[in-house]
mmCIF file of C-alpha atoms and ligand atoms in Angstrom:
data_model
loop_
_atom_site.group_PDB
_atom_site.id
_atom_site.type_symbol
_atom_site.label_atom_id
_atom_site.label_comp_id
_atom_site.label_asym_id
_atom_site.label_seq_id
_atom_site.Cartn_x
_atom_site.Cartn_y
_atom_site.Cartn_z
ATOM 1 C CA MET A 1 -0.073 0.048 0.083
ATOM 2 C CA ALA A 2 1.569 3.329 -1.128
ATOM 3 C CA VAL A 3 0.634 6.795 0.258
ATOM 4 C CA VAL A 4 1.574 9.583 -2.243
ATOM 5 C CA LEU A 5 1.544 13.345 -1.702
ATOM 6 C CA ALA A 6 1.233 14.807 -5.357
ATOM 7 C CA ILE A 7 1.638 18.355 -6.586
ATOM 8 C CA GLU A 8 -0.213 19.483 -9.817
ATOM 9 C CA THR A 9 0.615 22.892 -11.187
ATOM 10 C CA SER A 10 0.660 22.303 -14.828
ATOM 11 C CA CYS A 11 -1.807 25.006 -15.811
ATOM 12 C CA ASP A 12 -4.148 27.101 -13.788
ATOM 13 C CA GLU A 13 -4.885 25.093 -10.776
ATOM 14 C CA THR A 14 -2.621 24.801 -7.726
ATOM 15 C CA ALA A 15 -3.454 21.368 -6.614
ATOM 16 C CA VAL A 16 -2.158 19.040 -3.843
ATOM 17 C CA ALA A 17 -3.513 15.583 -2.793
ATOM 18 C CA ILE A 18 -2.647 12.505 -0.881
ATOM 19 C CA VAL A 19 -3.681 9.286 -2.044
ATOM 20 C CA LYS A 20 -3.320 5.889 -0.621
ATOM 21 C CA ASN A 21 -3.386 3.654 -3.887
ATOM 22 C CA ARG A 22 -6.862 4.506 -5.296
ATOM 23 C CA GLN A 23 -8.261 6.158 -2.147
ATOM 24 C CA VAL A 24 -8.336 9.931 -1.820
ATOM 25 C CA LEU A 25 -7.135 10.915 1.597
ATOM 26 C CA SER A 26 -7.179 14.587 0.899
ATOM 27 C CA SER A 27 -7.581 16.892 -2.176
ATOM 28 C CA VAL A 28 -6.944 20.574 -2.282
ATOM 29 C CA VAL A 29 -7.565 22.532 -5.610
ATOM 30 C CA SER A 30 -7.084 26.257 -5.601
ATOM 31 C CA SER A 31 -8.264 27.559 -9.035
ATOM 32 C CA GLN A 32 -6.812 30.675 -10.567
ATOM 33 C CA ILE A 33 -9.816 31.216 -12.709
ATOM 34 C CA GLU A 34 -10.725 34.544 -11.250
ATOM 35 C CA LEU A 35 -7.026 35.685 -11.834
ATOM 36 C CA HIS A 36 -7.014 34.871 -15.602
ATOM 37 C CA ARG A 37 -10.709 35.694 -16.297
ATOM 38 C CA THR A 38 -9.967 39.410 -17.110
ATOM 39 C CA TYR A 39 -7.677 38.105 -19.905
ATOM 40 C CA GLY A 40 -10.010 35.546 -21.349
ATOM 41 C CA GLY A 41 -7.445 32.848 -20.988
ATOM 42 C CA VAL A 42 -4.455 31.603 -18.967
ATOM 43 C CA VAL A 43 -1.403 34.163 -18.618
ATOM 44 C CA PRO A 44 1.628 31.783 -18.079
ATOM 45 C CA GLU A 45 3.590 34.311 -16.192
ATOM 46 C CA LEU A 46 0.723 35.087 -13.906
ATOM 47 C CA ALA A 47 0.057 31.565 -13.324
ATOM 48 C CA SER A 48 3.481 30.622 -12.293
ATOM 49 C CA ARG A 49 3.575 33.524 -9.673
ATOM 50 C CA GLN A 50 0.314 32.422 -8.118
ATOM 51 C CA HIS A 51 1.465 28.763 -8.046
ATOM 52 C CA LEU A 52 4.553 29.977 -6.054
ATOM 53 C CA GLU A 53 2.367 31.886 -3.667
ATOM 54 C CA TRP A 54 -0.289 28.971 -3.153
ATOM 55 C CA VAL A 55 1.800 25.748 -3.250
ATOM 56 C CA ASN A 56 3.092 25.829 0.433
ATOM 57 C CA PRO A 57 -0.183 26.494 2.093
ATOM 58 C CA ALA A 58 -1.934 23.773 -0.224
ATOM 59 C CA ILE A 59 0.606 21.200 0.854
ATOM 60 C CA ALA A 60 0.064 22.120 4.591
ATOM 61 C CA GLN A 61 -3.650 21.931 4.021
ATOM 62 C CA ALA A 62 -3.548 18.425 2.319
ATOM 63 C CA LEU A 63 -1.418 17.083 5.084
ATOM 64 C CA GLU A 64 -3.705 18.482 7.694
ATOM 65 C CA GLU A 65 -7.113 17.254 5.945
ATOM 66 C CA ALA A 66 -5.513 13.806 5.666
ATOM 67 C CA GLU A 67 -4.532 14.012 9.245
ATOM 68 C CA LEU A 68 -1.086 12.791 8.395
ATOM 69 C CA SER A 69 2.556 13.774 8.860
ATOM 70 C CA TRP A 70 5.521 13.519 6.590
ATOM 71 C CA ALA A 71 6.500 9.946 8.214
ATOM 72 C CA ASP A 72 3.301 8.458 6.776
ATOM 73 C CA ILE A 73 4.205 9.467 3.166
ATOM 74 C CA ASP A 74 5.881 6.866 0.974
ATOM 75 C CA GLY A 75 6.496 9.083 -1.991
ATOM 76 C CA ILE A 76 6.213 12.716 -3.349
ATOM 77 C CA ALA A 77 5.090 13.297 -6.909
ATOM 78 C CA ALA A 78 4.600 16.226 -9.233
ATOM 79 C CA THR A 79 3.259 16.717 -12.775
ATOM 80 C CA VAL A 80 6.283 17.146 -15.041
ATOM 81 C CA THR A 81 4.854 17.197 -18.515
ATOM 82 C CA PRO A 82 2.915 18.468 -20.542
ATOM 83 C CA GLY A 83 2.036 22.120 -19.571
ATOM 84 C CA LEU A 84 3.369 25.474 -19.206
ATOM 85 C CA VAL A 85 7.009 25.150 -18.325
ATOM 86 C CA GLY A 86 7.266 28.022 -15.733
ATOM 87 C CA ALA A 87 4.080 26.603 -14.023
ATOM 88 C CA LEU A 88 5.288 22.986 -14.011
ATOM 89 C CA LEU A 89 8.766 24.042 -12.533
ATOM 90 C CA VAL A 90 6.947 25.474 -9.464
ATOM 91 C CA GLY A 91 5.230 22.121 -8.381
ATOM 92 C CA THR A 92 8.281 20.026 -9.658
ATOM 93 C CA MET A 93 10.774 22.013 -7.482
ATOM 94 C CA ALA A 94 8.600 21.931 -4.497
ATOM 95 C CA ALA A 95 8.260 18.216 -4.888
ATOM 96 C CA LYS A 96 11.963 17.492 -5.515
ATOM 97 C CA SER A 97 12.903 19.636 -2.352
ATOM 98 C CA LEU A 98 10.519 17.700 -0.142
ATOM 99 C CA ALA A 99 11.820 14.420 -1.516
ATOM 100 C CA MET A 100 15.228 15.516 -0.738
ATOM 101 C CA LEU A 101 14.482 16.955 2.731
ATOM 102 C CA TYR A 102 12.449 13.915 3.896
ATOM 103 C CA SER A 103 14.515 11.209 1.873
ATOM 104 C CA LYS A 104 11.449 9.943 -0.004
ATOM 105 C CA PRO A 105 11.221 8.848 -3.703
ATOM 106 C CA PHE A 106 10.322 11.464 -6.261
ATOM 107 C CA LEU A 107 7.969 10.638 -8.931
ATOM 108 C CA GLY A 108 7.478 12.876 -12.138
ATOM 109 C CA VAL A 109 4.160 12.209 -13.547
ATOM 110 C CA HIS A 110 2.609 12.807 -17.192
ATOM 111 C CA HIS A 111 -0.531 14.847 -16.988
ATOM 112 C CA LEU A 112 -2.480 12.784 -19.247
ATOM 113 C CA GLU A 113 -1.477 9.644 -17.158
ATOM 114 C CA GLY A 114 -3.272 11.532 -14.360
ATOM 115 C CA HIS A 115 -6.511 12.156 -16.332
ATOM 116 C CA ILE A 116 -6.440 8.475 -17.293
ATOM 117 C CA HIS A 117 -6.084 7.470 -13.431
ATOM 118 C CA ALA A 118 -9.073 9.881 -12.348
ATOM 119 C CA THR A 119 -11.510 6.938 -13.143
ATOM 120 C CA TYR A 120 -9.591 4.458 -10.687
ATOM 121 C CA LEU A 121 -10.441 6.959 -7.866
ATOM 122 C CA ASP A 122 -14.222 6.295 -8.529
ATOM 123 C CA GLN A 123 -13.971 2.707 -9.805
ATOM 124 C CA PRO A 124 -11.036 1.130 -7.730
ATOM 125 C CA THR A 125 -11.660 -2.275 -9.374
ATOM 126 C CA LEU A 126 -11.216 -1.070 -12.906
ATOM 127 C CA THR A 127 -8.356 -2.851 -14.529
ATOM 128 C CA PRO A 128 -6.906 -2.418 -18.080
ATOM 129 C CA PRO A 129 -7.359 -2.959 -20.905
ATOM 130 C CA PHE A 130 -9.937 -0.203 -21.530
ATOM 131 C CA LEU A 131 -10.276 2.706 -23.947
ATOM 132 C CA CYS A 132 -9.947 6.261 -22.378
ATOM 133 C CA LEU A 133 -11.671 9.156 -24.017
ATOM 134 C CA LEU A 134 -9.491 12.054 -22.867
ATOM 135 C CA VAL A 135 -11.087 15.503 -23.488
ATOM 136 C CA SER A 136 -9.489 18.456 -21.975
ATOM 137 C CA GLY A 137 -8.547 22.173 -22.624
ATOM 138 C CA GLY A 138 -5.418 20.784 -24.376
ATOM 139 C CA HIS A 139 -6.163 17.417 -25.497
ATOM 140 C CA THR A 140 -8.857 15.269 -27.439
ATOM 141 C CA SER A 141 -7.471 11.762 -27.509
ATOM 142 C CA LEU A 142 -8.583 8.119 -27.694
ATOM 143 C CA ILE A 143 -6.085 5.967 -25.776
ATOM 144 C CA HIS A 144 -5.945 2.289 -25.592
ATOM 145 C CA VAL A 145 -4.785 1.701 -22.014
ATOM 146 C CA LYS A 146 -3.060 -1.593 -22.014
ATOM 147 C CA ALA A 147 -1.270 -1.563 -18.629
ATOM 148 C CA SER A 148 0.173 0.715 -16.264
ATOM 149 C CA GLY A 149 2.640 2.915 -18.304
ATOM 150 C CA ASP A 150 1.588 1.214 -21.522
ATOM 151 C CA TYR A 151 -0.564 3.461 -23.708
ATOM 152 C CA ALA A 152 -1.327 3.817 -27.415
ATOM 153 C CA THR A 153 -2.966 6.771 -28.885
ATOM 154 C CA LEU A 154 -5.406 5.591 -31.426
ATOM 155 C CA GLY A 155 -7.284 8.934 -32.245
ATOM 156 C CA GLN A 156 -6.704 12.584 -31.643
ATOM 157 C CA THR A 157 -7.739 16.018 -32.784
ATOM 158 C CA ARG A 158 -6.114 17.418 -35.851
ATOM 159 C CA ASP A 159 -6.477 21.134 -34.674
ATOM 160 C CA ASP A 160 -8.207 22.510 -31.425
ATOM 161 C CA ALA A 161 -8.894 20.205 -28.441
ATOM 162 C CA ALA A 162 -12.517 19.906 -27.399
ATOM 163 C CA GLY A 163 -12.098 22.071 -24.363
ATOM 164 C CA GLU A 164 -10.476 24.849 -26.415
ATOM 165 C CA ALA A 165 -13.374 24.871 -28.958
ATOM 166 C CA PHE A 166 -15.834 25.355 -25.866
ATOM 167 C CA ASP A 167 -13.811 28.106 -24.712
ATOM 168 C CA LYS A 168 -13.384 29.882 -28.172
ATOM 169 C CA VAL A 169 -17.134 29.507 -28.820
ATOM 170 C CA ALA A 170 -17.991 30.762 -25.480
ATOM 171 C CA ARG A 171 -16.004 33.846 -26.221
ATOM 172 C CA LEU A 172 -17.704 34.313 -29.390
ATOM 173 C CA LEU A 173 -20.990 34.101 -27.641
ATOM 174 C CA ASP A 174 -19.767 36.649 -25.012
ATOM 175 C CA LEU A 175 -20.194 33.826 -22.092
ATOM 176 C CA GLY A 176 -16.858 34.313 -20.422
ATOM 177 C CA TYR A 177 -14.098 32.130 -19.453
ATOM 178 C CA PRO A 178 -13.777 29.184 -18.855
ATOM 179 C CA GLY A 179 -16.358 28.499 -21.666
ATOM 180 C CA GLY A 180 -17.198 24.756 -21.112
ATOM 181 C CA PRO A 181 -19.364 25.209 -17.892
ATOM 182 C CA ALA A 182 -21.157 28.389 -19.240
ATOM 183 C CA ILE A 183 -22.283 26.598 -22.413
ATOM 184 C CA ASP A 184 -23.132 23.606 -20.682
ATOM 185 C CA LYS A 185 -25.241 25.529 -18.291
ATOM 186 C CA LEU A 186 -26.840 27.818 -21.110
ATOM 187 C CA ALA A 187 -27.570 24.931 -23.361
ATOM 188 C CA ARG A 188 -30.260 23.398 -20.939
ATOM 189 C CA GLN A 189 -32.468 26.273 -21.940
ATOM 190 C CA GLY A 190 -31.736 25.828 -25.720
ATOM 191 C CA ASN A 191 -32.760 23.553 -28.606
ATOM 192 C CA ARG A 192 -29.975 21.280 -29.570
ATOM 193 C CA LYS A 193 -31.421 20.685 -32.846
ATOM 194 C CA ALA A 194 -31.985 24.362 -33.750
ATOM 195 C CA PHE A 195 -28.852 24.624 -35.869
ATOM 196 C CA LYS A 196 -27.307 21.983 -38.134
ATOM 197 C CA LEU A 197 -23.509 22.322 -37.798
ATOM 198 C CA PRO A 198 -20.530 20.406 -39.286
ATOM 199 C CA GLU A 199 -19.122 17.577 -37.159
ATOM 200 C CA GLY A 200 -15.631 18.221 -38.445
ATOM 201 C CA ARG A 201 -14.544 14.899 -40.225
ATOM 202 C CA ILE A 202 -10.818 14.082 -41.346
ATOM 203 C CA SER A 203 -10.687 12.953 -44.982
ATOM 204 C CA LEU A 204 -8.192 10.105 -45.420
ATOM 205 C CA GLY A 205 -7.468 10.965 -48.980
ATOM 206 C CA LYS A 206 -7.605 8.764 -52.201
ATOM 207 C CA HIS A 207 -5.474 5.928 -51.246
ATOM 208 C CA GLN A 208 -6.419 5.364 -47.691
ATOM 209 C CA GLY A 209 -9.357 3.749 -45.895
ATOM 210 C CA LYS A 210 -11.600 0.838 -46.517
ATOM 211 C CA GLY A 211 -14.743 2.562 -47.786
ATOM 212 C CA GLN A 212 -16.559 1.665 -51.157
ATOM 213 C CA GLN A 213 -14.992 2.910 -54.234
ATOM 214 C CA GLY A 214 -15.939 6.493 -55.077
ATOM 215 C CA LYS A 215 -17.111 7.092 -51.438
ATOM 216 C CA ALA A 216 -15.469 9.789 -49.643
ATOM 217 C CA LYS A 217 -13.557 8.053 -46.754
ATOM 218 C CA TYR A 218 -12.943 9.646 -43.200
ATOM 219 C CA HIS A 219 -10.620 8.857 -40.286
ATOM 220 C CA PRO A 220 -12.775 6.705 -37.976
ATOM 221 C CA TYR A 221 -11.177 8.238 -34.809
ATOM 222 C CA ASP A 222 -9.574 11.573 -35.391
ATOM 223 C CA SER A 223 -11.559 14.833 -34.813
ATOM 224 C CA SER A 224 -11.235 18.317 -35.930
ATOM 225 C CA PHE A 225 -13.150 21.241 -34.474
ATOM 226 C CA SER A 226 -11.678 24.114 -36.474
ATOM 227 C CA GLY A 227 -14.478 23.885 -39.150
ATOM 228 C CA LEU A 228 -17.305 23.781 -36.618
ATOM 229 C CA LYS A 229 -15.740 26.869 -34.799
ATOM 230 C CA THR A 230 -15.741 28.727 -38.123
ATOM 231 C CA ALA A 231 -19.205 27.506 -38.832
ATOM 232 C CA MET A 232 -20.342 29.050 -35.478
ATOM 233 C CA LEU A 233 -18.400 32.429 -36.431
ATOM 234 C CA ARG A 234 -20.277 32.671 -39.688
ATOM 235 C CA LEU A 235 -23.601 31.727 -38.118
ATOM 236 C CA THR A 236 -23.292 34.335 -35.092
ATOM 237 C CA GLU A 237 -22.411 36.955 -37.784
ATOM 238 C CA GLN A 238 -25.431 36.210 -39.960
ATOM 239 C CA LEU A 239 -27.702 35.809 -36.836
ATOM 240 C CA ASN A 240 -26.403 39.098 -35.269
ATOM 241 C CA ALA A 241 -27.371 41.004 -38.510
ATOM 242 C CA GLU A 242 -30.933 39.562 -38.095
ATOM 243 C CA GLY A 243 -31.539 40.614 -34.389
ATOM 244 C CA PRO A 244 -30.896 39.411 -30.946
ATOM 245 C CA LEU A 245 -28.814 36.257 -30.777
ATOM 246 C CA PRO A 246 -30.254 33.125 -29.756
ATOM 247 C CA VAL A 247 -27.402 32.179 -27.649
ATOM 248 C CA ALA A 248 -29.042 29.294 -25.830
ATOM 249 C CA ASP A 249 -29.977 27.559 -29.048
ATOM 250 C CA LEU A 250 -26.376 28.163 -30.462
ATOM 251 C CA ALA A 251 -24.825 26.757 -27.289
ATOM 252 C CA ALA A 252 -27.200 23.745 -27.332
ATOM 253 C CA SER A 253 -26.592 22.918 -30.982
ATOM 254 C CA PHE A 254 -22.662 23.352 -30.771
ATOM 255 C CA GLN A 255 -22.561 21.219 -27.490
ATOM 256 C CA HIS A 256 -24.667 18.568 -29.071
ATOM 257 C CA THR A 257 -22.488 18.444 -32.167
ATOM 258 C CA VAL A 258 -19.217 18.337 -30.194
ATOM 259 C CA ALA A 259 -20.701 15.545 -28.057
ATOM 260 C CA GLN A 260 -21.958 13.647 -31.080
ATOM 261 C CA ALA A 261 -18.643 13.827 -32.866
ATOM 262 C CA LEU A 262 -16.869 12.456 -29.590
ATOM 263 C CA THR A 263 -19.508 9.746 -28.901
ATOM 264 C CA LYS A 264 -19.330 8.354 -32.530
ATOM 265 C CA ARG A 265 -15.449 8.051 -32.578
ATOM 266 C CA ALA A 266 -15.136 6.531 -29.091
ATOM 267 C CA ILE A 267 -17.693 3.884 -29.726
ATOM 268 C CA ALA A 268 -16.290 3.030 -33.135
ATOM 269 C CA CYS A 269 -12.927 2.788 -31.723
ATOM 270 C CA ALA A 270 -14.039 0.632 -28.805
ATOM 271 C CA ARG A 271 -15.735 -1.663 -31.219
ATOM 272 C CA ASP A 272 -12.809 -2.008 -33.529
ATOM 273 C CA PHE A 273 -10.273 -2.887 -30.884
ATOM 274 C CA ASP A 274 -12.639 -5.191 -28.862
ATOM 275 C CA LEU A 275 -12.528 -2.727 -25.639
ATOM 276 C CA THR A 276 -15.860 -2.995 -23.807
ATOM 277 C CA THR A 277 -15.187 -0.224 -21.194
ATOM 278 C CA ILE A 278 -14.709 3.339 -21.889
ATOM 279 C CA ALA A 279 -13.410 5.681 -19.173
ATOM 280 C CA VAL A 280 -13.721 9.316 -19.891
ATOM 281 C CA GLY A 281 -11.316 11.843 -18.259
ATOM 282 C CA GLY A 282 -10.449 15.650 -18.687
ATOM 283 C CA GLY A 283 -12.592 18.739 -18.019
ATOM 284 C CA VAL A 284 -14.918 18.135 -20.950
ATOM 285 C CA ALA A 285 -15.731 14.780 -19.185
ATOM 286 C CA ALA A 286 -17.904 17.057 -17.060
ATOM 287 C CA ASN A 287 -20.204 18.126 -19.902
ATOM 288 C CA SER A 288 -23.755 16.859 -19.377
ATOM 289 C CA GLU A 289 -24.549 16.366 -23.066
ATOM 290 C CA LEU A 290 -21.462 14.195 -23.633
ATOM 291 C CA ARG A 291 -22.231 12.298 -20.597
ATOM 292 C CA HIS A 292 -25.830 11.612 -21.734
ATOM 293 C CA GLN A 293 -24.920 10.636 -25.318
ATOM 294 C CA LEU A 294 -21.927 8.447 -24.453
ATOM 295 C CA THR A 295 -23.649 6.707 -21.658
ATOM 296 C CA ALA A 296 -26.680 5.895 -23.977
ATOM 297 C CA ALA A 297 -24.503 4.811 -26.876
ATOM 298 C CA ALA A 298 -22.321 2.697 -24.718
ATOM 299 C CA GLU A 299 -25.541 1.052 -23.092
ATOM 300 C CA ALA A 300 -26.855 0.205 -26.635
ATOM 301 C CA GLU A 301 -23.609 -1.582 -27.585
ATOM 302 C CA GLY A 302 -23.402 -3.381 -24.174
ATOM 303 C CA PHE A 303 -20.360 -1.407 -23.256
ATOM 304 C CA GLN A 304 -19.641 0.281 -19.943
ATOM 305 C CA ALA A 305 -18.868 4.021 -19.793
ATOM 306 C CA PHE A 306 -17.253 5.507 -16.652
ATOM 307 C CA PHE A 307 -17.317 9.286 -15.808
ATOM 308 C CA PRO A 308 -15.283 10.349 -12.965
ATOM 309 C CA PRO A 309 -17.084 12.789 -10.481
ATOM 310 C CA ILE A 310 -16.986 16.514 -11.793
ATOM 311 C CA ASP A 311 -14.104 17.442 -9.398
ATOM 312 C CA LEU A 312 -11.963 14.611 -10.681
ATOM 313 C CA CYS A 313 -12.736 15.400 -14.396
ATOM 314 C CA THR A 314 -10.985 18.928 -14.162
ATOM 315 C CA ASP A 315 -7.262 19.290 -13.046
ATOM 316 C CA ASN A 316 -6.725 17.951 -9.584
ATOM 317 C CA ALA A 317 -3.745 16.380 -7.790
ATOM 318 C CA ALA A 318 -5.593 13.295 -6.544
ATOM 319 C CA MET A 319 -5.348 11.683 -10.130
ATOM 320 C CA ILE A 320 -1.719 12.512 -10.313
ATOM 321 C CA ALA A 321 -0.958 10.875 -6.917
ATOM 322 C CA CYS A 322 -3.061 7.950 -8.074
ATOM 323 C CA ALA A 323 -0.693 7.357 -11.115
ATOM 324 C CA ALA A 324 2.362 7.892 -8.972
ATOM 325 C CA CYS A 325 1.093 5.307 -6.420
ATOM 326 C CA GLU A 326 0.778 2.765 -9.030
ATOM 327 C CA HIS A 327 4.219 3.529 -10.398
ATOM 328 C CA LEU A 328 5.732 3.336 -6.886
ATOM 329 C CA ALA A 329 4.030 0.065 -6.156
ATOM 330 C CA LEU A 330 5.775 -1.400 -9.105
ATOM 331 C CA GLY A 331 9.120 -0.252 -7.913
ATOM 332 C CA ARG A 332 9.270 2.825 -10.048
ATOM 333 C CA SER A 333 10.555 6.259 -9.199
ATOM 334 C CA SER A 334 12.136 9.172 -11.101
ATOM 335 C CA SER A 335 15.569 10.797 -10.989
ATOM 336 C CA LEU A 336 16.022 14.186 -9.240
ATOM 337 C CA GLN A 337 17.693 15.126 -12.368
ATOM 338 C CA LEU A 338 14.405 14.828 -14.386
ATOM 339 C CA ASN A 339 13.393 18.146 -15.959
ATOM 340 C CA VAL A 340 9.902 19.527 -16.885
ATOM 341 C CA GLN A 341 9.010 19.247 -20.407
ATOM 342 C CA SER A 342 6.290 21.180 -22.244
ATOM 343 C CA ARG A 343 5.306 18.176 -24.367
ATOM 344 C CA THR A 344 6.014 14.327 -23.940
ATOM 345 C CA PRO A 345 4.179 11.715 -26.094
ATOM 346 C CA LEU A 346 2.072 9.641 -23.592
ATOM 347 C CA GLU A 347 3.773 6.503 -25.359
ATOM 348 C CA LYS A 348 6.985 7.834 -23.832
ATOM 349 C CA VAL A 349 5.805 7.819 -20.194
ATOM 350 C CA MET A 350 8.133 5.292 -18.913
ATOM 351 C CA SER A 351 11.117 7.485 -19.872
ATOM 352 C CA LEU A 352 10.166 9.481 -16.683
ATOM 353 C CA TYR A 353 11.043 6.665 -14.654
ATOM 354 C CA ASP A 354 14.362 4.942 -13.828
HETATM 355 O O1 KG4 B 401 -8.805 19.063 -17.809
HETATM 356 P P1 KG4 B 401 -8.882 20.442 -17.541
HETATM 357 O O2 KG4 B 401 -9.340 21.000 -16.285
HETATM 358 O O3 KG4 B 401 -7.510 21.226 -18.050
HETATM 359 C C1 KG4 B 401 -6.781 20.719 -19.002
HETATM 360 O O4 KG4 B 401 -5.744 19.783 -18.734
HETATM 361 O O5 KG4 B 401 -6.852 21.324 -20.096
HETATM 362 O O6 KG4 B 401 -9.908 20.888 -18.789
HETATM 363 C C2 KG4 B 401 -10.340 22.286 -18.942
HETATM 364 C C3 KG4 B 401 -11.292 22.457 -20.025
HETATM 365 C C4 KG4 B 401 -11.662 23.890 -20.327
HETATM 366 O O7 KG4 B 401 -11.435 24.029 -21.794
HETATM 367 C C5 KG4 B 401 -13.116 23.768 -19.944
HETATM 368 O O8 KG4 B 401 -13.907 24.974 -20.825
HETATM 369 C C6 KG4 B 401 -13.617 22.450 -20.175
HETATM 370 O O9 KG4 B 401 -12.453 21.551 -19.851
HETATM 371 N N1 KG4 B 401 -14.815 21.944 -19.403
HETATM 372 C C7 KG4 B 401 -15.914 21.876 -19.864
HETATM 373 C C8 KG4 B 401 -16.973 21.658 -18.844
HETATM 374 N N2 KG4 B 401 -16.265 21.951 -17.683
HETATM 375 C C9 KG4 B 401 -14.886 22.323 -17.994
HETATM 376 N N3 KG4 B 401 -16.282 21.730 -21.168
HETATM 377 C C10 KG4 B 401 -17.685 21.387 -21.331
HETATM 378 N N4 KG4 B 401 -18.565 21.346 -20.419
HETATM 379 C C11 KG4 B 401 -18.275 21.334 -19.256
HETATM 380 N N5 KG4 B 401 -19.294 21.116 -18.237
HETATM 381 ZN ZN1 ZN B 402 -5.805 18.497 -17.400
#
């Protein structure tokens, strides 16, 4: 049984948690949303400074809430990649210093591996293989989870991530930042069939794919949200000229289209790879329409779809600690020389461990 304290500072949440294998003992999340709201997005320099200010109180609070002392902690982890380099540095340097001070193993964690592990905190008996649909502000991926540290990306976005599309469309509709929760809330009052919008398919070109001759062939798992975003821009321009903007209908139609695109791809991928469990992770996993569509589609196929509780969908340190617990239990730890990296393919996750 491993008890890990983890620090997550990859973007705009200063988070610290203590997890015992798949059980959350404490989880502190200090959101910087108010700080960045004025700018309509995350300002990297401001994020780093705020992490510096908040990280030590968050560590103290996590220990206090778990009613533990340093003697009870088996390992200290931090998100080392991907993310904003300056922001990642704050959590990583704090974790390395504590690991040295208390002579504990240090574990550098891949943020996306954390999102994959969020489901375990709610479904502790879940074991690979399964398919993870990871939909956040920076990623939209279909990942074949084969074993701890063994992942294959089967599909991804070719341009914007799903969360990024929510944020950009929310800005277009003047709904503020972050856009996902605002669109989700407003969409409840709108008609999701009000506007027909393009789903954004990726053409495979002439010589690829298995479709019938002469038929357009599309990548079955990759997605694209830039066309949908442009369609929303054109539509709002046109509707603006006609009168007051039907924002609720626009939000509902957009959200429905994104949820449909993600659901179709996840189901096709699970079917093709004989994976009967789909675990959804990342901020967009909080979306009510995606939860509704994917749950219904999975049920119709005889598959299981798991969505973590909302506070484990968005960035938190409990998911990072959970991933670190698994590595530590398998005898893995990271070198104190390990540097933060703005990007690292998920397939290279084992390069973080000695
Ligand atoms: O996983 P996350 O907290 O941070 C990243 O690793 O990116 O995801 C943040 C993203 C934002 O783009 C936010 O707008 C989106 O998740 N999001 C949502 C919802 N809640 C958060 N998108 C759609 N519906 C929601 N309810
Ligand atoms: Zn995230």
